[in-house]
Short mmCIF file of C-alpha atoms in Angstrom, two decimals:
data_model
loop_
_atom_site.label_atom_id
_atom_site.label_comp_id
_atom_site.label_asym_id
_atom_site.label_seq_id
_atom_site.Cartn_x
_atom_site.Cartn_y
_atom_site.Cartn_z
CA MET O 1 23.98 -162.31 54.88
CA CYS O 2 23.55 -160.39 58.00
CA GLY O 3 24.98 -157.28 59.56
CA GLU O 4 25.47 -154.17 57.59
CA ARG O 5 23.75 -153.86 54.29
CA PRO O 6 25.62 -152.17 51.54
CA VAL O 7 24.67 -148.56 50.93
CA THR O 8 23.14 -148.68 47.51
CA GLY O 9 20.76 -145.72 47.31
CA ASP O 10 19.19 -142.64 48.78
CA MET O 11 16.48 -144.55 50.58
CA GLN O 12 18.97 -146.66 52.39
CA LEU O 13 21.07 -143.63 53.12
CA ALA O 14 18.08 -141.83 54.53
CA GLU O 15 17.13 -144.81 56.63
CA GLU O 16 20.54 -145.62 57.97
CA LYS O 17 22.55 -142.44 58.19
CA ILE O 18 22.49 -140.35 61.29
CA PHE O 19 22.74 -136.72 60.23
CA LYS O 20 23.84 -133.77 62.18
CA VAL O 21 21.08 -131.10 62.05
CA SER O 22 23.24 -128.69 60.12
CA GLU O 23 24.11 -131.43 57.62
CA LEU O 24 20.46 -132.12 57.00
CA THR O 25 19.43 -128.49 56.65
CA GLN O 26 22.29 -127.97 54.24
CA LEU O 27 21.24 -130.99 52.24
CA VAL O 28 17.61 -129.88 52.09
CA LYS O 29 18.70 -126.37 51.23
CA LEU O 30 20.81 -127.61 48.35
CA THR O 31 18.07 -129.91 47.14
CA LEU O 32 15.44 -127.17 47.21
CA GLU O 33 17.67 -124.59 45.60
CA THR O 34 18.39 -127.01 42.78
CA GLN O 35 14.86 -128.28 42.30
CA PHE O 36 13.15 -124.89 42.74
CA ALA O 37 15.79 -122.61 41.33
CA SER O 38 13.39 -120.25 39.67
CA ILE O 39 9.78 -120.26 40.77
CA GLN O 40 6.95 -117.78 40.77
CA VAL O 41 4.52 -117.74 43.66
CA LEU O 42 1.25 -115.84 43.92
CA GLY O 43 0.04 -114.76 47.32
CA GLU O 44 -0.94 -111.98 49.64
CA ALA O 45 1.78 -110.14 51.51
CA SER O 46 1.54 -109.99 55.29
CA GLY O 47 3.85 -109.22 58.18
CA VAL O 48 5.89 -106.92 55.96
CA VAL O 49 9.04 -105.73 57.72
CA LEU O 50 11.74 -103.61 56.18
CA ALA O 51 14.82 -104.19 58.31
CA SER O 52 17.34 -101.44 58.98
CA SER O 53 19.75 -103.45 56.85
CA GLY O 54 17.48 -102.71 53.88
CA HIS O 55 16.35 -106.31 53.50
CA LEU O 56 12.62 -106.93 53.24
CA TYR O 57 10.93 -109.76 55.17
CA PHE O 58 7.33 -110.84 54.80
CA THR O 59 5.04 -113.81 54.62
CA LEU O 60 3.28 -114.78 51.45
CA LYS O 61 0.01 -116.53 52.09
CA ASP O 62 -3.28 -117.61 50.65
CA SER O 63 -6.31 -119.16 52.29
CA ALA O 64 -4.57 -122.45 53.01
CA GLY O 65 -0.83 -121.85 53.10
CA ALA O 66 1.98 -119.52 54.08
CA MET O 67 5.62 -119.14 53.20
CA LYS O 68 8.36 -116.87 54.48
CA VAL O 69 9.97 -114.57 51.95
CA VAL O 70 13.12 -112.53 52.16
CA MET O 71 14.17 -109.98 49.60
CA PHE O 72 17.68 -108.68 50.02
CA ARG O 73 18.36 -105.00 49.62
CA GLY O 74 20.05 -105.26 46.22
CA ASN O 75 17.11 -107.14 44.72
CA LEU O 76 14.59 -104.84 46.40
CA GLN O 77 16.14 -101.83 44.71
CA LYS O 78 15.83 -103.49 41.32
CA SER O 79 12.40 -104.99 41.92
CA THR O 80 9.40 -104.14 39.73
CA LEU O 81 7.49 -103.46 42.93
CA ASN O 82 9.77 -101.93 45.51
CA LYS O 83 7.31 -100.73 48.11
CA LEU O 84 5.30 -103.52 49.59
CA GLU O 85 2.24 -103.15 51.75
CA ASN O 86 0.38 -105.70 53.80
CA GLY O 87 -2.57 -107.16 51.94
CA GLN O 88 -1.17 -106.62 48.46
CA LEU O 89 -1.64 -109.51 46.10
CA ILE O 90 1.72 -110.11 44.51
CA ILE O 91 3.72 -112.50 42.44
CA VAL O 92 7.15 -113.27 43.82
CA ARG O 93 9.86 -114.71 41.63
CA GLY O 94 12.83 -116.31 43.34
CA VAL O 95 14.46 -119.44 44.58
CA LEU O 96 13.08 -121.78 47.24
CA SER O 97 15.56 -122.22 50.04
CA VAL O 98 16.03 -122.96 53.72
CA TYR O 99 17.21 -120.71 56.46
CA PRO O 100 19.54 -123.20 58.12
CA ALA O 101 19.74 -121.48 61.49
CA ARG O 102 16.02 -122.14 62.02
CA GLY O 103 15.43 -124.88 59.55
CA GLU O 104 12.70 -122.80 58.02
CA MET O 105 11.78 -122.94 54.39
CA GLN O 106 11.79 -119.55 52.71
CA ILE O 107 11.73 -117.96 49.32
CA ILE O 108 14.68 -115.78 48.48
CA ALA O 109 12.91 -113.29 46.25
CA GLN O 110 14.57 -111.77 43.22
CA ASP O 111 11.59 -109.79 41.97
CA MET O 112 8.03 -109.10 42.93
CA ARG O 113 5.18 -107.39 41.13
CA LEU O 114 1.56 -106.66 41.69
CA GLN O 115 -0.76 -109.36 40.48
CA GLY O 116 -2.99 -108.38 37.63
CA ILE O 117 -0.55 -105.76 36.44
CA GLY O 118 -0.26 -107.67 33.22
CA ASP O 119 -3.96 -107.14 32.62
CA ILE O 120 -3.65 -103.45 33.35
CA PHE O 121 -0.73 -103.13 30.97
CA ALA O 122 -2.74 -104.85 28.28
CA ALA O 123 -5.65 -102.49 28.90
CA LEU O 124 -3.34 -99.51 28.74
CA GLU O 125 -1.80 -100.68 25.48
CA LYS O 126 -5.28 -101.09 24.03
CA LEU O 127 -6.31 -97.59 25.12
CA LYS O 128 -3.13 -96.17 23.69
CA LYS O 129 -3.73 -97.91 20.38
CA ASN O 130 -7.34 -96.69 20.20
CA TYR O 131 -6.54 -93.06 20.91
CA GLY O 132 -3.54 -93.22 18.64
CA GLU O 133 -5.71 -94.41 15.77
CA LYS O 134 -8.19 -91.61 16.48
CA GLY O 135 -5.37 -89.14 15.96
CA TYR O 136 -5.23 -87.93 19.57
CA PHE O 137 -1.44 -88.10 19.64
CA ASP O 138 -0.75 -86.47 16.26
CA PRO O 139 2.30 -84.25 16.53
CA GLN O 140 0.79 -81.57 14.25
CA ARG O 141 -2.05 -80.93 16.65
CA LYS O 142 0.29 -80.28 19.58
CA LYS O 143 -0.01 -76.68 20.66
CA LYS O 144 3.04 -74.52 21.09
CA LEU O 145 3.84 -73.42 24.60
CA PRO O 146 4.16 -69.69 25.21
CA LEU O 147 7.71 -68.52 25.84
CA LEU O 148 6.67 -66.52 28.87
CA PRO O 149 3.22 -67.46 30.18
CA GLY O 150 1.40 -64.67 31.95
CA ARG O 151 -0.58 -67.07 34.13
CA ILE O 152 0.08 -70.73 34.76
CA GLY O 153 -2.74 -73.08 35.75
CA VAL O 154 -1.92 -76.12 37.86
CA ILE O 155 -4.38 -78.98 38.30
CA THR O 156 -3.31 -81.37 41.02
CA SER O 157 -3.89 -82.44 44.58
CA PRO O 158 -3.71 -79.43 46.92
CA THR O 159 -1.94 -81.53 49.52
CA GLY O 160 0.52 -83.43 47.37
CA ALA O 161 4.28 -83.00 47.24
CA ALA O 162 3.91 -82.41 43.49
CA LEU O 163 2.18 -79.07 44.05
CA ARG O 164 4.79 -77.90 46.53
CA ASP O 165 7.57 -78.83 44.11
CA VAL O 166 5.92 -77.04 41.19
CA VAL O 167 5.27 -73.86 43.17
CA ARG O 168 8.74 -73.85 44.68
CA ILE O 169 10.49 -74.34 41.34
CA LEU O 170 8.34 -71.80 39.50
CA ARG O 171 9.01 -69.20 42.17
CA ARG O 172 12.70 -69.90 42.06
CA ARG O 173 12.91 -69.66 38.27
CA PHE O 174 10.66 -66.69 37.91
CA PRO O 175 9.88 -64.79 41.09
CA GLY O 176 6.47 -63.19 40.95
CA ILE O 177 5.03 -65.30 38.15
CA GLU O 178 1.31 -65.91 38.52
CA ILE O 179 0.15 -69.42 39.35
CA VAL O 180 -3.48 -70.48 39.75
CA ILE O 181 -4.10 -73.84 41.38
CA TYR O 182 -7.18 -75.92 40.69
CA PRO O 183 -7.38 -78.47 43.50
CA ALA O 184 -8.42 -81.91 42.30
CA ARG O 185 -8.24 -85.40 43.64
CA VAL O 186 -5.72 -87.32 41.57
CA GLN O 187 -6.50 -90.89 42.46
CA GLY O 188 -9.46 -93.06 43.26
CA GLU O 189 -13.06 -92.97 42.24
CA GLY O 190 -14.07 -89.70 40.59
CA ALA O 191 -10.53 -88.33 40.31
CA ALA O 192 -10.60 -88.39 36.51
CA LEU O 193 -13.79 -86.30 36.47
CA GLU O 194 -12.30 -83.74 38.86
CA ILE O 195 -9.15 -83.39 36.77
CA ALA O 196 -11.24 -83.06 33.60
CA ALA O 197 -13.43 -80.44 35.31
CA GLY O 198 -10.31 -78.45 36.14
CA ILE O 199 -9.15 -78.47 32.52
CA GLY O 200 -12.65 -77.42 31.46
CA PHE O 201 -12.77 -74.69 34.09
CA PHE O 202 -9.60 -73.01 32.82
CA ASN O 203 -10.74 -73.31 29.21
CA ASP O 204 -14.10 -71.72 29.99
CA ALA O 205 -12.65 -68.94 32.15
CA ASP O 206 -13.33 -65.35 31.30
CA PRO O 207 -10.55 -64.22 28.88
CA ALA O 208 -9.09 -61.77 31.36
CA ARG O 209 -8.59 -64.54 33.87
CA GLN O 210 -7.45 -67.19 31.45
CA VAL O 211 -4.19 -69.01 31.95
CA ASP O 212 -1.65 -69.40 29.13
CA VAL O 213 -0.60 -72.93 29.97
CA LEU O 214 -1.79 -75.81 32.15
CA ILE O 215 0.18 -78.29 34.20
CA VAL O 216 -1.86 -81.42 34.95
CA GLY O 217 -0.34 -84.09 37.12
CA ARG O 218 0.58 -85.71 40.38
CA GLY O 219 3.54 -87.24 42.16
CA GLY O 220 4.63 -90.84 42.01
CA GLY O 221 2.46 -93.74 43.02
CA SER O 222 1.56 -97.24 42.06
CA PHE O 223 0.36 -98.04 38.61
CA GLU O 224 -3.21 -98.05 39.89
CA ASP O 225 -2.73 -94.73 41.65
CA LEU O 226 -1.92 -93.09 38.34
CA TRP O 227 -4.83 -94.70 36.56
CA ALA O 228 -7.04 -91.57 36.53
CA PHE O 229 -4.65 -90.16 33.93
CA ASN O 230 -5.54 -93.00 31.60
CA GLU O 231 -9.27 -92.46 31.89
CA GLU O 232 -11.45 -91.07 29.17
CA PRO O 233 -12.61 -87.84 30.90
CA VAL O 234 -9.00 -86.70 31.38
CA VAL O 235 -7.85 -87.80 27.93
CA GLU O 236 -10.81 -86.08 26.24
CA ALA O 237 -10.42 -82.89 28.31
CA ILE O 238 -6.75 -82.61 27.41
CA PHE O 239 -7.53 -83.33 23.78
CA ARG O 240 -10.19 -80.60 23.63
CA SER O 241 -8.26 -78.02 25.66
CA ARG O 242 -7.49 -74.81 23.75
CA ILE O 243 -4.89 -74.02 26.38
CA PRO O 244 -1.62 -75.95 25.95
CA VAL O 245 -1.38 -78.78 28.49
CA ILE O 246 1.76 -80.19 30.06
CA SER O 247 1.24 -83.62 31.63
CA ALA O 248 3.35 -84.37 34.68
CA VAL O 249 2.38 -87.72 36.10
CA GLY O 250 4.44 -89.76 38.54
CA HIS O 251 8.06 -90.55 37.91
CA GLU O 252 10.17 -90.62 34.80
CA THR O 253 9.33 -94.25 34.12
CA ASP O 254 5.57 -93.80 34.39
CA PHE O 255 3.61 -93.30 31.20
CA THR O 256 -0.09 -92.56 30.98
CA ILE O 257 -2.44 -91.77 28.08
CA ALA O 258 -2.50 -88.20 29.38
CA ASP O 259 1.23 -88.02 28.57
CA PHE O 260 0.63 -88.98 24.97
CA VAL O 261 -2.30 -86.67 24.34
CA ALA O 262 -0.80 -83.66 26.18
CA ASP O 263 1.02 -80.99 24.19
CA LEU O 264 4.13 -81.73 26.19
CA ARG O 265 5.00 -84.55 28.57
CA ALA O 266 7.11 -83.73 31.58
CA ALA O 267 8.82 -86.62 33.33
CA THR O 268 7.80 -85.33 36.76
CA PRO O 269 5.87 -82.36 38.17
CA SER O 270 9.19 -80.67 38.98
CA ALA O 271 10.30 -81.14 35.38
CA ALA O 272 7.02 -79.56 34.24
CA ALA O 273 7.79 -76.48 36.32
CA GLU O 274 11.16 -76.26 34.62
CA LEU O 275 9.68 -76.67 31.15
CA VAL O 276 6.88 -74.18 31.54
CA VAL O 277 8.91 -71.05 32.00
CA GLY O 278 12.50 -70.06 31.36
CA LYS O 279 14.61 -68.52 34.06
CA LYS O 280 13.98 -64.84 34.52
CA ASP O 281 17.73 -64.23 34.55
CA GLU O 282 18.03 -65.89 31.17
CA PHE O 283 15.28 -63.73 29.69
CA LEU O 284 17.08 -60.66 30.98
CA ARG O 285 20.36 -61.92 29.56
CA GLN O 286 18.77 -62.47 26.17
CA ILE O 287 17.37 -58.96 26.07
CA ASP O 288 20.76 -57.57 27.02
CA PHE O 289 22.35 -59.64 24.29
CA PHE O 290 20.08 -58.01 21.70
CA ARG O 291 20.64 -54.57 23.22
CA HIS O 292 24.34 -55.08 22.99
CA ASN O 293 24.02 -56.17 19.36
CA CYS O 294 21.94 -53.09 18.60
CA MET O 295 24.69 -50.89 19.98
CA ARG O 296 27.46 -52.78 18.27
CA GLN O 297 25.70 -52.53 14.91
CA MET O 298 25.19 -48.81 15.39
CA GLU O 299 28.89 -48.34 16.14
CA GLN O 300 29.77 -50.29 13.03
CA ARG O 301 27.41 -48.22 10.93
CA LEU O 302 28.78 -44.95 12.20
CA HIS O 303 32.25 -46.19 11.49
CA ASP O 304 31.34 -47.21 7.93
CA LYS O 305 29.42 -44.02 7.34
CA LYS O 306 32.46 -41.91 8.11
CA SER O 307 34.35 -43.43 5.22
CA ALA O 308 31.35 -43.03 2.96
CA TRP O 309 31.05 -39.37 3.90
CA VAL O 310 34.66 -38.74 3.00
CA ARG O 311 34.15 -40.34 -0.39
CA GLY O 312 30.93 -38.39 -0.93
CA ALA O 313 32.66 -35.13 -0.10
CA MET O 314 35.34 -35.88 -2.67
CA ASP O 315 32.83 -36.64 -5.36
CA SER O 316 30.83 -33.48 -4.87
CA ALA O 317 33.98 -31.37 -4.76
CA LEU O 318 35.06 -32.82 -8.08
CA ALA O 319 31.63 -32.29 -9.59
CA ASP O 320 32.02 -28.53 -8.94
CA PHE O 321 35.22 -28.49 -10.89
CA PRO O 322 35.03 -26.76 -14.31
CA GLY O 323 34.65 -29.30 -17.04
CA ARG O 324 37.04 -27.64 -19.39
CA LEU O 325 39.87 -28.29 -16.96
CA GLY O 326 39.32 -31.96 -17.68
CA GLU O 327 42.80 -32.58 -18.90
CA LYS O 328 44.12 -31.12 -15.67
CA ALA O 329 41.85 -33.29 -13.53
CA GLN O 330 44.43 -35.99 -13.34
CA GLN O 331 46.85 -33.56 -11.84
CA LEU O 332 44.19 -32.62 -9.34
CA ASP O 333 43.61 -36.27 -8.52
CA SER O 334 47.17 -36.64 -7.46
CA CYS O 335 46.71 -33.52 -5.32
CA GLU O 336 43.70 -35.18 -3.80
CA PHE O 337 45.67 -38.27 -2.98
CA SER O 338 48.35 -36.34 -1.21
CA LEU O 339 45.70 -34.33 0.52
CA ASN O 340 44.15 -37.59 1.70
CA GLY O 341 47.51 -38.57 3.04
CA LEU O 342 47.71 -35.39 5.12
CA PHE O 343 44.17 -35.70 6.14
CA GLY O 344 44.54 -39.40 6.97
CA GLN O 345 46.48 -38.77 10.14
CA ALA O 346 43.92 -36.34 11.50
CA ARG O 347 41.20 -38.76 10.62
CA ALA O 348 42.96 -41.66 12.27
CA ASN O 349 43.31 -39.64 15.47
CA LYS O 350 39.68 -38.67 15.42
CA LEU O 351 38.69 -42.23 14.69
CA ALA O 352 40.67 -43.55 17.60
CA ARG O 353 38.99 -41.01 19.84
CA MET O 354 35.62 -41.97 18.41
CA ASN O 355 36.29 -45.65 19.01
CA ARG O 356 37.28 -44.97 22.58
CA ALA O 357 34.07 -43.04 23.06
CA VAL O 358 32.10 -45.87 21.54
CA GLN O 359 33.86 -48.42 23.75
CA ARG O 360 33.07 -46.41 26.84
CA PHE O 361 29.57 -46.20 25.54
CA SER O 362 29.16 -49.94 25.22
CA ALA O 363 30.90 -50.60 28.53
CA CYS O 364 28.36 -48.39 30.25
CA ASP O 365 25.98 -49.94 32.75
CA LEU O 366 22.87 -50.86 30.83
CA GLY O 367 20.63 -49.42 33.50
CA ALA O 368 22.29 -46.06 33.06
CA MET O 369 22.13 -46.51 29.32
CA LEU O 370 18.40 -46.82 29.60
CA LYS O 371 18.17 -43.28 30.84
CA ASN O 372 20.20 -41.88 28.02
CA LYS O 373 18.70 -44.19 25.40
CA GLY O 374 19.96 -43.19 21.98
CA LEU O 375 21.05 -39.71 23.08
CA LEU O 376 24.59 -40.76 23.68
CA VAL O 377 24.85 -42.31 20.26
CA ARG O 378 23.22 -39.29 18.70
CA ASN O 379 25.85 -37.10 20.35
CA VAL O 380 28.55 -39.23 18.87
CA HIS O 381 26.77 -38.98 15.55
CA MET O 382 26.71 -35.19 15.80
CA GLN O 383 30.37 -35.07 16.74
CA ILE O 384 31.22 -37.03 13.66
CA GLY O 385 29.00 -34.80 11.56
CA ALA O 386 30.64 -31.65 12.89
CA PHE O 387 34.07 -33.10 12.41
CA PHE O 388 33.38 -33.94 8.81
CA SER O 389 31.67 -30.74 7.81
CA GLU O 390 34.67 -28.85 9.25
CA ARG O 391 37.04 -31.05 7.34
CA LEU O 392 35.00 -30.83 4.20
CA GLN O 393 35.04 -27.05 4.37
CA ALA O 394 38.82 -27.05 4.62
CA ARG O 395 39.07 -29.38 1.69
CA ARG O 396 36.79 -27.28 -0.44
CA GLU O 397 39.02 -24.26 0.24
CA THR O 398 42.08 -26.17 -0.81
CA ILE O 399 40.40 -27.42 -3.93
CA ARG O 400 39.19 -23.94 -4.85
CA MET O 401 42.74 -22.62 -4.46
CA LEU O 402 44.14 -25.35 -6.63
CA ALA O 403 41.45 -24.72 -9.21
CA SER O 404 42.33 -21.06 -9.44
CA LYS O 405 46.02 -21.90 -9.80
CA LEU O 406 45.19 -24.30 -12.55
CA SER O 407 42.96 -21.85 -14.29
CA ALA O 408 45.80 -19.31 -14.29
CA LEU O 409 47.67 -21.76 -16.49
CA ASN O 410 44.88 -22.01 -19.03
CA PRO O 411 45.61 -20.15 -22.29
CA GLU O 412 42.13 -18.75 -22.32
CA SER O 413 42.57 -17.09 -18.96
CA ILE O 414 45.77 -15.55 -20.31
CA LEU O 415 43.71 -14.04 -23.08
CA ALA O 416 41.36 -12.72 -20.41
CA LYS O 417 44.26 -10.71 -19.02
CA GLY O 418 44.58 -8.85 -22.37
CA TYR O 419 46.98 -11.09 -24.25
CA SER O 420 46.15 -12.28 -27.75
CA ILE O 421 47.15 -15.13 -30.06
CA THR O 422 48.36 -14.58 -33.62
CA SER O 423 48.33 -17.25 -36.29
CA ASP O 424 49.21 -17.32 -39.98
CA SER O 425 46.95 -18.29 -42.87
CA ARG O 426 47.77 -21.94 -42.15
CA ARG O 427 46.49 -21.44 -38.60
CA LYS O 428 49.91 -21.95 -37.18
CA VAL O 429 50.48 -19.95 -33.99
CA ILE O 430 53.18 -17.40 -34.56
CA LYS O 431 55.84 -17.27 -31.88
CA ASP O 432 58.50 -15.45 -33.92
CA ALA O 433 57.95 -12.27 -35.95
CA ALA O 434 60.59 -13.47 -38.43
CA ALA O 435 58.18 -16.17 -39.54
CA LEU O 436 55.98 -13.55 -41.16
CA ALA O 437 56.54 -11.60 -44.39
CA VAL O 438 55.27 -8.08 -45.17
CA ASP O 439 51.76 -8.09 -46.60
CA GLU O 440 51.08 -11.61 -45.23
CA ASN O 441 47.54 -12.21 -43.95
CA ILE O 442 47.32 -13.07 -40.24
CA ASP O 443 44.63 -13.95 -37.70
CA ILE O 444 44.57 -12.41 -34.22
CA ARG O 445 42.55 -13.98 -31.46
CA PHE O 446 41.49 -12.01 -28.37
CA ALA O 447 39.73 -13.09 -25.19
CA ARG O 448 36.59 -12.16 -27.07
CA GLY O 449 36.47 -12.36 -30.85
CA ARG O 450 39.16 -12.30 -33.52
CA VAL O 451 40.26 -10.11 -36.45
CA ALA O 452 41.92 -10.67 -39.85
CA ALA O 453 44.98 -8.41 -40.36
CA LYS O 454 47.90 -7.77 -42.68
CA VAL O 455 51.63 -7.40 -41.77
CA ILE O 456 52.71 -3.85 -42.48
CA ARG O 457 56.34 -4.22 -41.56
CA SER O 458 58.57 -6.55 -39.66
CA GLU O 459 61.12 -5.33 -37.11
CA MET A 1 -3.38 -63.29 27.60
CA LYS A 2 -2.64 -59.71 26.76
CA LYS A 3 -4.53 -58.65 23.66
CA ASP A 4 -3.63 -55.00 23.16
CA THR A 5 0.11 -55.12 23.73
CA LEU A 6 2.83 -57.31 22.31
CA SER A 7 3.36 -60.57 24.11
CA PHE A 8 6.81 -61.05 25.52
CA GLU A 9 7.51 -63.56 22.78
CA GLU A 10 6.42 -61.15 20.04
CA ALA A 11 8.47 -58.38 21.61
CA LEU A 12 11.52 -60.62 21.70
CA GLN A 13 11.01 -61.54 18.04
CA LYS A 14 10.63 -57.88 17.14
CA LEU A 15 13.81 -57.03 18.99
CA GLU A 16 15.65 -59.76 17.17
CA ALA A 17 14.30 -58.47 13.84
CA ILE A 18 15.56 -54.98 14.68
CA VAL A 19 19.02 -56.33 15.34
CA GLN A 20 18.93 -58.25 12.08
CA LYS A 21 17.92 -55.13 10.14
CA LEU A 22 20.69 -53.18 11.79
CA GLU A 23 23.09 -55.84 10.61
CA ASP A 24 21.94 -55.30 7.02
CA PRO A 25 24.29 -52.76 5.45
CA SER A 26 21.72 -51.78 2.80
CA VAL A 27 19.46 -50.24 5.45
CA PRO A 28 20.11 -46.47 5.35
CA LEU A 29 21.73 -44.84 8.34
CA GLN A 30 18.73 -42.66 9.04
CA GLU A 31 16.57 -45.74 9.30
CA GLY A 32 19.32 -47.35 11.35
CA PHE A 33 19.03 -44.61 13.93
CA SER A 34 15.31 -45.07 14.33
CA LEU A 35 15.78 -48.85 14.47
CA TYR A 36 18.39 -48.38 17.14
CA GLU A 37 16.07 -46.14 19.10
CA ASP A 38 13.21 -48.63 18.73
CA GLY A 39 15.47 -51.45 19.89
CA MET A 40 16.63 -49.58 22.96
CA LYS A 41 13.10 -48.55 23.83
CA LEU A 42 11.63 -51.99 23.31
CA SER A 43 14.33 -53.79 25.26
CA SER A 44 14.09 -51.44 28.21
CA GLN A 45 10.32 -51.88 28.26
CA MET A 46 10.77 -55.64 28.22
CA LYS A 47 13.24 -55.52 31.07
CA LYS A 48 10.93 -53.28 33.00
CA GLU A 49 8.02 -55.66 32.46
CA LEU A 50 10.04 -58.67 33.54
CA ASN A 51 11.19 -56.93 36.67
CA GLU A 52 7.79 -55.61 37.56
CA ILE A 53 6.02 -58.97 37.56
CA GLU A 54 4.97 -59.40 41.15
CA LYS A 55 2.10 -61.82 41.29
CA LYS A 56 0.83 -64.15 43.93
CA VAL A 57 0.07 -67.83 43.85
CA LYS A 58 -3.70 -68.38 43.96
CA ILE A 59 -5.75 -71.40 44.77
CA LEU A 60 -9.30 -71.84 43.52
CA GLN A 61 -11.93 -72.47 46.14
CA LYS A 62 -15.55 -73.39 45.73
CA ASP A 63 -18.07 -71.17 47.45
CA ALA A 64 -21.47 -72.24 48.79
CA LYS A 65 -23.02 -71.85 45.33
CA GLY A 66 -20.35 -74.05 43.85
CA GLU A 67 -18.59 -71.20 42.06
CA MET A 68 -14.83 -71.01 41.97
CA HIS A 69 -13.01 -68.12 43.59
CA GLU A 70 -9.32 -67.36 43.80
CA ALA A 71 -7.74 -67.22 47.23
CA ASP A 72 -4.11 -66.68 48.20
CA PHE A 73 -2.19 -69.91 48.40
CA GLU A 74 0.31 -70.13 51.21
CA ASP A 75 2.58 -73.04 51.80
CA ALA A 76 5.42 -73.82 54.09
CA ASP A 77 8.25 -72.93 51.73
CA SER A 78 6.90 -69.77 50.21
CA GLU A 79 9.63 -67.20 50.11
#
């Protein structure tokens, strides 16, 4: 057999077929993407370029090899490491592919992270476990933050954005609040000792110059950059601090040992500034709320007291009333009720006026109120007092008049006018002379004393 | 830390307690008046204190002997 050999396999295909370039690159691309669909590659980043499109291009290399890497914008945003610098030793995870236009092999990266980070994480977990077991994170030893700190201490880099954010936010929330900054390096060799020294400095300060709360932190950075806040000097200093400490390290997603041991963890330095002191306006509003309640309660009390005074006046008026008119008291009660009815209208009018006064009073500008303090309320109080004593006087007069009318009806007061009561031997009051016989014994009762007598004649 | 006077927090708690007492009908009116006066006085003092706070931002600086001293801190966006 001669001529064309049948195509029976890849080898033959590769030997015989004449590819177009684009066909071959496509084929290689497909093959690589299938065979190396998910690989991890360790290397040092070089030639890092962030294109205006947002895609990241660099070369991953080691001592003997190099490979192009592209990380598209979407993946870069989600990447564990999203800011790459030349010289960083990283692990790239992605798919091996070919850029057909140049026939160049490249890795299309899905994620990248710093090499060795796993070790650091393990170390951090170990530290966390150790300090946790020693009770450094116990909730019951967390100190309470003052509601309104007189002085706030800030320990951070004097040049960092974190400090500017903290100062700006504190000033905005509470103009004029006192801030004392302790400048400290926050990364690199010796940073932990400087931060710890700052915490110690504020704790040892002369009482007059002491701060009420400390913010210790820095802005965002790599995991290594934040490492000082995991170191023993910082952790111990925060643990021993008598002054409450707020930790404010990096971004929301960053956690350090300092965060766990601190009395309060703020997600960022800006968040710390917002946690440390309330807004001045809100403090003022709260005070005004209580002031308003004070006034409202006083109004209510005055209102209630008026009714109580009326009842009290009634009771004392009745107590003056002669006891022996007891059986007439009921009659008097009904007088009292009708009197109340008459009086009710006047009272309602006065009340309405009072309430209007009180409403004006509470609507008053609080600043102006300050000047008058309780005087205004005391005036209202006096007005009510005067009103009631006037009313009470009038009522007493009425009651006295009624009492004298009632007493005129009493048989004993009739006797006082010179009349007398005659009864027979059976003590029956005699109303008709015909009921008596001559010589019958009778009893005559006068206003004072009584006599026994005998009927001489009947007419 | 102020030692001789009430802290703001204590003052606020006291003010709240005054309001609570005023809300209690069993407290006699006479006492109510003095509570009211106390409340008004305390709250105006607190407002005054809040409004009078006018402090600077200080930065600590080391002198030649290594001792810390406070100096005014100025930055670009100070108001």
